Coordinates of C-alpha atoms and ligand atoms in Angstrom, one line a residue:
Chain A
M1 CA 4.0 -10.4 40.0
T2 CA 2.6 -6.8 39.9
L3 CA 3.2 -4.8 36.8
G4 CA 2.3 -1.2 36.0
A5 CA 1.0 0.6 32.9
I6 CA 0.7 4.2 31.9
E7 CA -1.4 5.4 29.1
A8 CA -0.4 9.0 28.7
G9 CA -2.9 10.9 26.7
G10 CA -3.3 14.6 25.9
T11 CA -6.5 14.8 27.9
K12 CA -5.9 12.3 30.7
F13 CA -3.3 9.8 31.9
V14 CA -4.4 6.4 33.0
C15 CA -2.2 4.6 35.5
A16 CA -2.9 0.9 36.2
I17 CA -1.5 -2.1 37.9
G18 CA -2.1 -5.7 37.0
D19 CA -0.3 -8.9 36.1
E20 CA 1.7 -10.5 33.3
T21 CA -1.5 -11.9 31.8
G22 CA -2.9 -8.4 31.3
Q23 CA -5.4 -8.6 34.2
V24 CA -5.9 -5.1 35.5
T25 CA -6.4 -5.0 39.3
D26 CA -6.5 -1.2 39.9
R27 CA -6.5 2.0 37.9
I28 CA -6.8 5.7 38.1
S29 CA -7.3 8.5 35.7
I30 CA -5.4 11.7 36.1
P31 CA -6.1 14.9 34.1
T32 CA -3.3 16.0 31.8
T33 CA -2.4 19.5 33.2
T34 CA 1.2 20.5 33.6
P35 CA 4.0 18.0 33.5
A36 CA 5.0 18.8 37.1
E37 CA 1.4 18.3 38.4
T38 CA 0.5 15.3 36.3
M39 CA 3.8 13.5 36.8
A40 CA 3.6 14.0 40.5
A41 CA 0.3 12.3 40.6
V42 CA 1.7 9.4 38.5
E43 CA 4.6 9.0 40.9
T44 CA 2.3 9.1 43.9
Y45 CA 0.2 6.4 42.4
F46 CA 3.2 4.1 41.8
K47 CA 4.6 4.8 45.3
A48 CA 1.2 3.6 46.7
H49 CA 1.2 0.7 44.3
P50 CA 4.7 -0.8 44.0
V51 CA 5.3 -2.6 40.7
A52 CA 8.2 -4.6 39.2
A53 CA 8.2 -2.7 35.9
I54 CA 6.1 -0.2 34.0
G55 CA 5.0 -0.1 30.3
I56 CA 4.4 3.5 29.1
G57 CA 2.5 4.6 26.0
S58 CA 2.6 8.3 25.5
F59 CA 1.0 10.9 23.2
G60 CA 3.5 12.4 20.9
P61 CA 5.5 12.9 18.8
I62 CA 8.0 11.2 21.1
G63 CA 11.6 10.0 20.8
V64 CA 11.5 6.2 20.5
N65 CA 14.9 5.5 19.1
P66 CA 17.4 4.7 21.8
D67 CA 20.2 6.4 19.7
D68 CA 18.2 9.6 19.5
P69 CA 19.3 12.3 22.0
K70 CA 15.6 13.0 22.5
Y71 CA 14.9 9.3 23.4
G72 CA 12.2 9.3 26.1
Y73 CA 11.1 12.8 25.4
I74 CA 7.8 14.2 24.2
T75 CA 9.2 16.3 21.4
T76 CA 7.3 18.8 19.4
T77 CA 3.7 18.8 20.8
P78 CA 1.8 22.1 20.9
K79 CA 0.5 21.1 24.3
P80 CA 1.7 23.8 26.7
G81 CA 4.5 22.6 28.9
W82 CA 4.9 19.2 27.3
G83 CA 7.1 20.1 24.4
D84 CA 10.7 18.9 24.7
F85 CA 9.8 17.2 28.0
D86 CA 12.0 14.3 29.2
F87 CA 9.2 12.0 30.3
L88 CA 11.3 8.9 30.8
G89 CA 14.2 10.8 32.4
H90 CA 11.8 12.4 34.8
L91 CA 10.0 9.2 35.7
K92 CA 13.3 7.3 36.2
Q93 CA 14.3 9.7 38.9
H94 CA 11.2 8.8 40.9
V95 CA 10.5 5.2 40.0
D96 CA 13.4 2.7 40.2
V97 CA 12.1 -0.1 38.0
P98 CA 12.5 -1.1 34.4
L99 CA 10.4 1.0 32.0
Y100 CA 9.2 0.3 28.5
W101 CA 8.7 3.5 26.4
T102 CA 6.6 3.8 23.3
T103 CA 3.7 5.7 21.7
D104 CA 0.2 5.4 23.1
V105 CA -0.9 3.7 19.8
N106 CA 2.0 1.3 19.8
E107 CA 1.0 0.4 23.4
A108 CA -2.6 -0.3 22.5
A109 CA -1.5 -2.1 19.3
Y110 CA 0.6 -4.4 21.5
G111 CA -2.2 -5.0 23.9
E112 CA -4.5 -6.0 21.0
A113 CA -1.8 -8.1 19.4
E114 CA -1.0 -10.1 22.5
M115 CA -4.3 -10.4 24.3
G116 CA -6.9 -8.8 22.1
I117 CA -8.5 -9.4 18.7
A118 CA -5.1 -10.0 16.9
K119 CA -3.7 -12.4 19.5
D120 CA -3.6 -15.3 17.0
V121 CA -1.8 -13.4 14.2
P122 CA 1.7 -12.0 14.0
N123 CA 1.0 -8.9 11.9
S124 CA -1.6 -6.3 12.9
I125 CA -2.2 -2.6 12.7
Y126 CA -4.1 -0.7 15.4
V127 CA -5.7 2.6 14.2
T128 CA -7.4 5.0 16.6
I129 CA -9.7 7.5 15.0
G130 CA -10.6 10.0 17.7
T131 CA -9.5 13.6 18.2
G132 CA -6.6 12.7 16.0
V133 CA -5.7 9.6 14.0
G134 CA -2.7 7.5 15.1
A135 CA -1.6 4.0 14.3
G136 CA 0.6 1.3 15.8
V137 CA 2.1 -1.4 13.6
I138 CA 2.9 -4.9 15.0
S139 CA 5.2 -6.9 12.7
H140 CA 6.0 -10.5 13.6
N141 CA 4.8 -9.9 17.1
Q142 CA 6.9 -6.9 17.7
I143 CA 6.3 -3.1 17.7
F144 CA 7.5 -1.7 14.3
N145 CA 9.4 1.6 14.4
G146 CA 11.7 3.1 11.8
R147 CA 14.0 6.1 12.3
T148 CA 11.1 7.2 14.5
H149 CA 7.5 6.1 15.1
T150 CA 4.9 6.1 12.3
E151 CA 2.6 9.1 11.7
L152 CA 0.0 7.2 9.7
G153 CA -2.8 9.7 10.5
H154 CA -1.2 12.0 8.0
M155 CA -1.1 9.7 5.0
R156 CA -2.4 11.3 1.8
L157 CA -5.5 9.9 0.2
N158 CA -7.6 10.7 -2.8
R159 CA -10.0 13.6 -2.2
L160 CA -13.5 12.4 -3.0
P161 CA -14.9 14.0 -6.1
G162 CA -17.3 16.7 -4.8
D163 CA -15.9 16.8 -1.3
D164 CA -14.6 20.3 -0.9
F165 CA -14.2 20.2 2.9
E166 CA -11.1 22.1 3.9
N167 CA -8.7 19.6 5.3
N168 CA -8.8 20.0 9.1
C169 CA -5.0 19.7 9.7
P170 CA -2.8 22.8 10.0
Y171 CA -0.1 21.1 7.9
H172 CA -1.7 19.3 5.0
D173 CA -4.1 19.9 2.1
I174 CA -5.3 16.4 2.5
C175 CA -4.7 13.7 5.1
L176 CA -6.7 11.0 6.9
E177 CA -6.8 12.9 10.1
G178 CA -7.8 16.1 8.5
M179 CA -10.6 14.6 6.5
A180 CA -12.0 11.9 8.9
A181 CA -11.1 12.4 12.6
G182 CA -13.6 13.6 15.2
P183 CA -13.0 17.3 14.9
A184 CA -13.3 17.1 11.0
I185 CA -16.7 15.4 11.5
G186 CA -17.6 18.2 13.9
K187 CA -16.8 20.9 11.3
R188 CA -18.5 18.9 8.5
T189 CA -21.8 18.6 10.5
G190 CA -21.7 21.4 13.1
K191 CA -22.3 18.7 15.7
T192 CA -20.0 16.6 17.9
G193 CA -19.6 13.1 16.5
K194 CA -21.8 11.3 19.0
D195 CA -24.7 13.6 18.2
V196 CA -24.6 12.9 14.5
A197 CA -27.4 10.5 13.5
S198 CA -26.1 7.1 12.5
D199 CA -27.6 7.4 9.0
D200 CA -26.2 10.9 8.4
P201 CA -24.5 11.0 4.9
V202 CA -21.3 12.2 6.6
W203 CA -20.6 8.6 7.6
E204 CA -20.3 7.6 3.9
T205 CA -17.6 10.2 3.5
V206 CA -15.8 9.3 6.7
A207 CA -16.0 5.6 5.8
D208 CA -14.5 6.3 2.4
Y209 CA -11.4 7.9 3.7
I210 CA -10.9 5.2 6.3
A211 CA -11.4 2.6 3.6
Q212 CA -8.8 4.3 1.4
A213 CA -6.4 4.3 4.4
C214 CA -7.0 0.6 4.9
V215 CA -6.0 0.0 1.3
N216 CA -2.8 1.9 1.8
L217 CA -2.1 0.0 5.0
T218 CA -2.7 -3.2 3.2
V219 CA -0.3 -2.5 0.3
A220 CA 2.3 -1.1 2.7
F221 CA 2.4 -3.6 5.5
A222 CA 0.3 -6.6 4.4
P223 CA -1.1 -7.1 7.9
D224 CA -3.2 -10.0 9.1
K225 CA -5.7 -7.6 10.7
I226 CA -6.5 -3.9 10.8
I227 CA -8.1 -2.9 14.1
L228 CA -10.1 0.3 14.1
N229 CA -10.7 1.9 17.5
G230 CA -11.3 5.4 19.0
G231 CA -14.3 7.6 19.5
V232 CA -15.3 7.8 15.9
M233 CA -15.5 4.0 15.6
K234 CA -18.1 4.0 18.3
Q235 CA -20.3 4.5 15.2
T236 CA -20.3 0.8 14.6
Q237 CA -22.4 1.1 11.4
L238 CA -19.1 2.3 9.9
F239 CA -17.5 -1.1 9.8
P240 CA -19.6 -2.7 7.0
I241 CA -19.4 0.5 4.9
I242 CA -15.7 0.6 5.3
R243 CA -15.3 -3.1 4.4
Q244 CA -17.5 -2.6 1.3
K245 CA -15.6 0.4 0.1
F246 CA -12.3 -1.2 0.9
E247 CA -13.2 -4.2 -1.3
A248 CA -14.3 -1.9 -4.1
Y249 CA -11.1 0.1 -3.9
L250 CA -8.7 -2.9 -3.7
N251 CA -10.7 -4.5 -6.4
H252 CA -9.2 -8.0 -5.9
Y253 CA -5.8 -6.8 -6.8
E254 CA -4.5 -9.0 -4.1
T255 CA -5.9 -11.6 -1.8
V256 CA -6.7 -10.5 1.8
P257 CA -8.2 -12.3 4.7
A258 CA -12.0 -12.4 4.9
L259 CA -13.0 -8.8 5.5
D260 CA -15.1 -9.5 8.6
H261 CA -11.9 -10.8 10.2
Y262 CA -9.6 -8.3 8.6
I263 CA -11.1 -4.9 9.3
V264 CA -12.3 -5.3 12.9
P265 CA -13.0 -3.4 16.1
A266 CA -10.7 -3.7 19.1
G267 CA -11.1 -6.8 21.2
L268 CA -10.2 -5.1 24.5
G269 CA -12.3 -1.9 23.9
D270 CA -10.9 0.9 26.0
N271 CA -8.5 -1.4 27.7
S272 CA -6.1 -2.0 24.7
G273 CA -3.7 0.6 26.1
V274 CA -3.4 -0.5 29.7
V275 CA -3.3 -4.2 28.8
G276 CA -0.5 -3.3 26.3
G277 CA 1.2 -1.4 29.0
L278 CA 1.3 -4.3 31.4
L279 CA 2.6 -6.6 28.7
L280 CA 5.3 -4.1 27.7
A281 CA 6.2 -3.9 31.4
K282 CA 6.8 -7.6 31.3
L283 CA 9.0 -7.1 28.2
A284 CA 11.0 -4.4 30.0
L285 CA 11.6 -6.8 32.9
Q286 CA 12.8 -9.6 30.6
E287 CA 15.1 -7.2 28.8
A288 CA 16.5 -5.6 32.1
Chain B
M1 CA 33.7 -18.3 -1.8
T2 CA 31.5 -18.2 -4.9
L3 CA 27.9 -17.2 -4.5
G4 CA 25.1 -16.9 -7.0
A5 CA 22.3 -14.4 -7.7
I6 CA 19.2 -14.5 -9.8
E7 CA 17.2 -11.4 -10.7
A8 CA 14.1 -12.9 -12.2
G9 CA 12.2 -10.2 -14.2
G10 CA 9.2 -10.4 -16.4
T11 CA 11.4 -9.5 -19.5
K12 CA 14.7 -11.0 -18.6
F13 CA 16.4 -13.1 -16.0
V14 CA 19.9 -12.0 -14.9
C15 CA 22.1 -14.8 -13.4
A16 CA 25.4 -13.8 -11.8
I17 CA 28.1 -15.1 -9.7
G18 CA 30.4 -13.2 -7.3
D19 CA 31.6 -13.2 -3.7
E20 CA 30.3 -12.3 -0.3
T21 CA 31.4 -8.7 -0.6
G22 CA 29.0 -8.3 -3.5
Q23 CA 31.7 -8.3 -6.2
V24 CA 30.2 -9.7 -9.5
T25 CA 32.6 -11.8 -11.5
D26 CA 30.3 -13.2 -14.2
R27 CA 26.7 -12.7 -15.4
I28 CA 24.3 -13.6 -18.2
S29 CA 21.0 -12.3 -19.3
I30 CA 18.3 -14.8 -20.3
P31 CA 15.0 -13.7 -22.0
T32 CA 11.9 -14.6 -19.9
T33 CA 10.0 -17.0 -22.2
T34 CA 8.4 -20.1 -20.8
P35 CA 9.3 -21.4 -17.4
A36 CA 10.7 -24.6 -18.9
E37 CA 13.0 -22.8 -21.3
T38 CA 14.1 -20.0 -19.0
M39 CA 14.6 -22.2 -16.0
A40 CA 16.6 -24.7 -18.1
A41 CA 19.0 -21.9 -19.0
V42 CA 19.3 -20.8 -15.4
E43 CA 20.1 -24.4 -14.4
T44 CA 22.7 -24.7 -17.2
Y45 CA 24.3 -21.5 -16.0
F46 CA 24.7 -22.7 -12.4
K47 CA 25.9 -26.1 -13.5
A48 CA 28.7 -24.3 -15.5
H49 CA 29.3 -21.9 -12.6
P50 CA 29.0 -23.9 -9.3
V51 CA 28.1 -21.8 -6.3
A52 CA 27.7 -22.3 -2.5
A53 CA 24.3 -20.6 -2.3
I54 CA 21.9 -18.5 -4.5
G55 CA 19.9 -15.4 -3.6
I56 CA 16.8 -15.1 -5.8
G57 CA 14.6 -12.0 -6.4
S58 CA 11.6 -12.7 -8.5
F59 CA 8.9 -10.7 -10.2
G60 CA 5.5 -11.4 -8.6
P61 CA 3.3 -11.6 -6.8
I62 CA 5.1 -14.4 -5.1
G63 CA 4.6 -16.5 -2.0
V64 CA 7.2 -15.2 0.5
N65 CA 5.8 -16.6 3.8
P66 CA 7.3 -20.0 4.6
D67 CA 3.9 -21.0 6.2
D68 CA 2.1 -20.3 2.9
P69 CA 1.4 -23.4 0.8
K70 CA 2.4 -21.2 -2.1
Y71 CA 5.8 -20.4 -0.6
G72 CA 8.3 -20.2 -3.4
Y73 CA 5.7 -19.8 -6.1
I74 CA 5.0 -17.1 -8.5
T75 CA 1.3 -16.8 -7.8
T76 CA -1.1 -14.8 -9.9
T77 CA 0.9 -13.2 -12.6
P78 CA -0.9 -12.7 -16.0
K79 CA 2.4 -13.7 -17.7
P80 CA 1.6 -16.8 -19.7
G81 CA 2.9 -20.0 -18.1
W82 CA 4.3 -18.4 -15.0
G83 CA 1.1 -18.2 -12.9
D84 CA 1.1 -20.7 -10.0
F85 CA 4.6 -21.8 -10.9
D86 CA 6.7 -23.4 -8.2
F87 CA 9.9 -21.5 -8.9
L88 CA 11.8 -22.5 -5.8
G89 CA 10.6 -26.1 -5.9
H90 CA 11.7 -26.4 -9.5
L91 CA 15.1 -24.9 -8.9
K92 CA 15.7 -27.1 -5.8
Q93 CA 15.4 -30.2 -7.9
H94 CA 18.2 -29.1 -10.1
V95 CA 20.5 -27.0 -7.8
D96 CA 21.4 -28.5 -4.5
V97 CA 22.6 -25.5 -2.5
P98 CA 20.9 -23.2 0.0
L99 CA 18.5 -20.7 -1.7
Y100 CA 17.2 -17.3 -0.5
W101 CA 13.8 -16.4 -2.0
T102 CA 12.3 -13.0 -2.1
T103 CA 10.8 -10.4 -4.5
D104 CA 13.0 -8.6 -7.1
V105 CA 12.5 -5.3 -5.3
N106 CA 13.4 -6.8 -1.9
E107 CA 16.5 -8.2 -3.4
A108 CA 17.5 -4.8 -4.9
A109 CA 16.5 -3.1 -1.6
Y110 CA 18.8 -5.4 0.2
G111 CA 21.7 -4.8 -2.2
E112 CA 21.3 -1.0 -1.7
A113 CA 20.9 -1.4 2.1
E114 CA 24.1 -3.5 2.5
M115 CA 26.5 -2.2 -0.2
G116 CA 24.8 0.7 -1.9
I117 CA 23.5 4.2 -1.0
A118 CA 21.8 3.1 2.2
K119 CA 24.7 1.1 3.6
D120 CA 25.2 3.3 6.6
V121 CA 21.6 3.4 7.7
P122 CA 19.3 0.6 9.1
N123 CA 16.0 1.6 7.5
S124 CA 15.5 2.2 3.8
I125 CA 13.0 1.8 1.1
Y126 CA 13.9 1.0 -2.5
V127 CA 11.3 2.0 -5.1
T128 CA 11.6 1.1 -8.8
I129 CA 9.5 3.2 -11.2
G130 CA 9.6 1.4 -14.5
T131 CA 7.1 -0.7 -16.4
G132 CA 5.4 -1.0 -13.0
V133 CA 6.1 0.4 -9.6
G134 CA 7.4 -1.9 -6.8
A135 CA 9.1 -1.3 -3.5
G136 CA 11.2 -3.2 -1.0
V137 CA 11.4 -2.1 2.6
I138 CA 14.4 -2.7 4.8
S139 CA 13.7 -2.3 8.5
H140 CA 16.6 -2.6 11.0
N141 CA 18.8 -4.1 8.3
Q142 CA 16.3 -6.8 7.4
I143 CA 13.8 -7.3 4.6
F144 CA 10.3 -6.3 5.8
N145 CA 7.4 -8.6 4.9
G146 CA 4.0 -8.9 6.5
R147 CA 1.5 -11.7 5.7
T148 CA 3.0 -11.3 2.2
H149 CA 5.3 -8.8 0.5
T150 CA 4.3 -5.2 0.0
E151 CA 2.5 -3.9 -3.0
L152 CA 3.4 -0.3 -2.6
G153 CA 3.0 0.5 -6.3
H154 CA -0.7 0.4 -5.7
M155 CA -1.0 2.9 -2.9
R156 CA -3.7 5.5 -3.3
L157 CA -2.7 9.2 -3.7
N158 CA -4.6 12.4 -4.2
R159 CA -5.5 13.0 -7.9
L160 CA -4.0 16.3 -8.9
P161 CA -6.7 18.9 -9.5
G162 CA -7.1 19.1 -13.3
D163 CA -5.4 15.8 -14.0
D164 CA -8.1 13.8 -15.7
F165 CA -5.7 11.0 -17.0
E166 CA -7.5 7.7 -16.8
N167 CA -5.5 5.6 -14.2
N168 CA -3.4 3.1 -16.1
C169 CA -4.0 0.2 -13.9
P170 CA -6.7 -2.4 -14.6
Y171 CA -7.6 -2.6 -10.9
H172 CA -7.7 0.9 -9.5
D173 CA -9.2 4.3 -10.2
I174 CA -6.0 5.8 -8.8
C175 CA -2.6 4.4 -7.7
L176 CA 1.0 5.4 -8.0
E177 CA 1.7 2.9 -10.8
G178 CA -1.3 3.8 -12.8
M179 CA -0.5 7.5 -12.7
A180 CA 3.3 7.6 -12.9
A181 CA 4.9 4.5 -14.2
G182 CA 6.5 4.3 -17.6
P183 CA 3.4 3.1 -19.5
A184 CA 1.3 5.9 -17.9
I185 CA 3.9 8.4 -19.1
G186 CA 3.6 6.8 -22.6
K187 CA -0.1 7.2 -22.6
R188 CA 0.0 10.7 -21.3
T189 CA 2.5 11.9 -23.9
G190 CA 2.2 9.5 -26.8
K191 CA 5.9 8.8 -26.6
T192 CA 8.1 6.3 -24.8
G193 CA 9.6 7.8 -21.6
K194 CA 13.1 8.2 -22.9
D195 CA 11.9 10.2 -25.9
V196 CA 10.0 12.8 -23.8
A197 CA 11.9 16.0 -23.5
S198 CA 13.4 16.6 -20.0
D199 CA 11.5 19.9 -19.7
D200 CA 8.1 18.4 -20.8
P201 CA 5.4 19.4 -18.3
V202 CA 4.5 15.8 -17.8
W203 CA 7.5 15.4 -15.5
E204 CA 5.9 17.9 -13.0
T205 CA 2.9 15.7 -12.9
V206 CA 4.9 12.5 -12.5
A207 CA 7.1 14.1 -9.8
D208 CA 4.0 15.1 -7.9
Y209 CA 2.7 11.6 -7.6
I210 CA 6.1 10.3 -6.7
A211 CA 6.5 13.0 -4.0
Q212 CA 3.1 12.1 -2.6
A213 CA 4.2 8.5 -2.4
C214 CA 7.3 9.6 -0.6
V215 CA 5.1 11.4 2.0
N216 CA 3.1 8.2 2.5
L217 CA 6.3 6.1 2.8
T218 CA 7.6 8.6 5.3
V219 CA 4.6 8.5 7.6
A220 CA 4.2 4.8 7.3
F221 CA 7.8 3.5 7.7
A222 CA 9.9 6.5 8.9
P223 CA 12.9 5.3 6.8
D224 CA 16.3 6.8 6.9
K225 CA 16.4 6.9 3.0
I226 CA 14.0 6.5 0.1
I227 CA 15.8 5.2 -3.0
L228 CA 14.2 5.9 -6.4
N229 CA 15.4 3.7 -9.3
G230 CA 14.0 2.2 -12.5
G231 CA 13.7 3.4 -16.1
V232 CA 11.6 6.5 -15.3
M233 CA 14.2 7.8 -12.7
K234 CA 16.7 8.0 -15.5
Q235 CA 15.1 11.4 -15.9
T236 CA 17.4 12.7 -13.2
Q237 CA 15.8 16.2 -13.4
L238 CA 12.9 14.6 -11.4
F239 CA 14.9 14.3 -8.2
P240 CA 15.0 18.0 -7.3
I241 CA 11.3 18.4 -8.3
I242 CA 10.3 15.5 -6.2
R243 CA 12.2 16.8 -3.2
Q244 CA 10.7 20.2 -3.5
K245 CA 7.1 18.9 -3.8
F246 CA 7.7 16.4 -1.0
E247 CA 8.8 19.2 1.3
A248 CA 5.7 21.3 0.4
Y249 CA 3.4 18.3 1.0
L250 CA 5.0 17.2 4.3
N251 CA 5.1 20.9 5.3
H252 CA 7.4 20.4 8.2
Y253 CA 4.9 18.2 10.0
E254 CA 7.8 16.1 11.1
T255 CA 11.6 16.2 10.9
V256 CA 13.2 14.2 8.2
P257 CA 16.8 13.8 7.1
A258 CA 18.2 16.5 4.7
L259 CA 16.3 15.9 1.5
D260 CA 19.4 15.5 -0.7
H261 CA 20.3 12.5 1.4
Y262 CA 16.8 11.3 2.0
I263 CA 15.3 11.0 -1.5
V264 CA 18.1 9.6 -3.5
P265 CA 19.1 7.6 -6.6
A266 CA 20.4 4.1 -6.2
G267 CA 24.1 3.7 -5.4
L268 CA 24.6 0.5 -7.4
G269 CA 22.6 1.6 -10.5
D270 CA 21.4 -1.4 -12.4
N271 CA 23.4 -3.7 -10.1
S272 CA 21.3 -3.3 -7.0
G273 CA 19.5 -6.6 -7.7
V274 CA 22.5 -8.9 -8.4
V275 CA 24.5 -7.5 -5.5
G276 CA 21.5 -8.0 -3.3
G277 CA 21.2 -11.5 -4.6
L278 CA 24.8 -12.4 -3.7
L279 CA 24.4 -11.0 -0.2
L280 CA 21.1 -12.9 0.2
A281 CA 22.9 -16.0 -0.9
K282 CA 25.4 -15.4 2.0
L283 CA 22.4 -15.1 4.4
A284 CA 21.0 -18.4 3.0
L285 CA 24.3 -20.1 3.7
Q286 CA 24.4 -18.7 7.3
E287 CA 20.9 -19.9 8.0
A288 CA 21.4 -23.3 6.4
Ligands
ADP1 N1 -20.1 7.9 19.7 C1 -19.3 8.7 18.9 N2 -19.6 8.9 17.6 C2 -18.8 9.6 16.8 N3 -17.8 10.3 17.3 C3 -17.5 10.2 18.6 C4 -18.2 9.4 19.5 N4 -17.7 9.5 20.7 C5 -16.6 10.3 20.6 N5 -16.5 10.7 19.3 C6 -15.5 11.7 18.8 O1 -14.2 11.1 19.0 C7 -13.3 12.1 19.4 C8 -12.7 11.7 20.7 O2 -12.0 10.5 20.5 P1 -11.5 9.5 21.6 O3 -10.8 8.3 21.0 O4 -12.6 9.2 22.5 O5 -10.4 10.4 22.4 P2 -9.0 10.9 22.1 O6 -8.7 10.7 20.6 O7 -9.0 12.4 22.4 O8 -8.1 10.1 22.9 C9 -14.0 13.4 19.5 O9 -13.8 14.2 18.4 C10 -15.5 12.9 19.6 O10 -16.4 13.9 18.9
ADP2 N1 15.4 7.4 -20.0 C1 14.1 7.2 -19.7 N2 13.3 8.2 -19.4 C2 12.0 7.9 -19.0 N3 11.5 6.7 -19.0 C3 12.3 5.7 -19.3 C4 13.6 5.8 -19.7 N4 14.1 4.6 -19.9 C5 13.1 3.7 -19.7 N5 12.0 4.4 -19.3 C6 10.7 3.8 -19.1 O1 10.8 2.9 -18.0 C7 10.1 1.6 -18.3 C8 11.0 0.5 -18.2 O2 11.5 0.4 -16.9 P1 12.8 -0.4 -16.4 O3 13.0 -0.1 -15.0 O4 13.9 -0.1 -17.3 O5 12.3 -1.9 -16.7 P2 11.3 -2.9 -16.0 O6 10.4 -2.0 -15.1 O7 10.5 -3.4 -17.1 O8 12.1 -3.9 -15.2 C9 9.5 1.8 -19.6 O9 8.1 2.2 -19.5 C10 10.3 2.9 -20.3 O10 9.5 3.7 -21.2
ZN3 ZN1 -2.2 16.1 8.3
ZN4 ZN1 -3.2 -0.1 -9.2

């Protein structure tokens, strides 16, 4: 059975086809320009590659609650043309198969939870630290949503003594994204993340905020695993520093799994999203 | 049908009977001394008042995951005699009815979610700010647990500039409980909470940390309501201050319900726990 996946990002859309085991057999990357242009390319792809269902993970914020009049929409993004865009409604007019609709991070979280590093545990959190910070929570093998999806990139943390960096978020005086995402690292160092030396002291600072975030995720969701992915986590030297700081901050208040198995990189690398999309397509089909 | 409830606190146990609509018809309060003594009194109560099932909410940390060998136990409490105590196993030997086992805050959260202020919404969080801080999360009308229960009293927040109070938690340099629970207020002011004037500047500080916590709960769980209860929240002047600070911190990053209906006192007052217990007893019966 051929299934489809869309990973709809603010820079590019990835469309892929594959099967219900998460095997990807074809994919393309489409630049995110206007909704009309980008969606036309998506529709052309799925006309050339017929599928039984499609799993979609989109940048947001989006409407994820079926009772919400904005269900299926990208809601308040500053990205020109995409605000208040009825993504799902638009796609439905052109592609007549069951669709599963969620956030890009929930899609990737689902991929990791079903086929990736968290496949043996029921509760995991997937965090991407890139241009922004987003997280998807899997609870008892299902995507967790409340009234809407989570916005964990904007959790408040304790400003490090001596760190007077102006939080790089237009909304908040302090938040994970504003202190530790790629653009914040850019402003802190005057370089893009991948050009910063792996032993630059900025990574201590970045690791600290990520470790604090891991504490808050732990006390909030008690997951079995926290998966850290995204451009910034390509700095793999961050993992041991984050684990060490996490341990110091949690300070044995509660028992957690062994840290090497608790705070971990993604198992599927850059494929978490498309694999998640295929498996969500399978869910859409079962629910249809 | 007569159902039972136990609210097992570190200071006192409340045992109650009532019906499946949450109506309480009888209750007693038992001091929490040794497990042998306290549990004997509980068993005597339920022998005198036969019930079809009992819902239990206990102080903790406790084992809530049925796969955990410590399921049904109070695990690591410093309270003499109660550490590693098999509460559920002990009770089962003396009371032969279905039992529902969860934390005290989950029990109260469930009461508020089913019959209290959150009865019309599927997603709510109940936070008690008293001797400690604990929270129970209701997601889609069910108690949320991960690998274990939440420990939201220990989330990290941003230390207020100029607030050099030494965090009143033996584990953490900063956490909600250590900065804002009753004993912290005691140390900050040299008085017990109820003797601190309602316009004392300490309430600004306390409200600030609670507001920060509400931001983190919002971005993590996207609830429909956040319920604040416990001894400290008897200072009802805190509510408008918390809402105002919450609004300033969130800074319209995302849409939330009207704040008067979002950050709210409990609807059942001191009865959240026992009502929750009765309704959990009903669940235990349905699942039996
Ligand atoms: N090797 C690297 N080391 C540190 N930062 C990196 C690295 N590669 C990319 N980044 C940063 O990550 C961000 C891009 O994140 P990424 O997850 O690739 O994409 P996006 O978040 O836009 O989907 C940029 O801010 C970039 O500077
Ligand atoms: N009216 C009040 N104003 C402020 N603080 C109070 C008030 N009443 C009780 N407290 C504080 O709340 C804590 C007790 O919390 P409570 O929720 O009643 O019990 P517990 O948390 O022990 O179950 C104590 O630290 C006490 O000082
Ligand atoms: Zn922010
Ligand atoms: Zn603490």
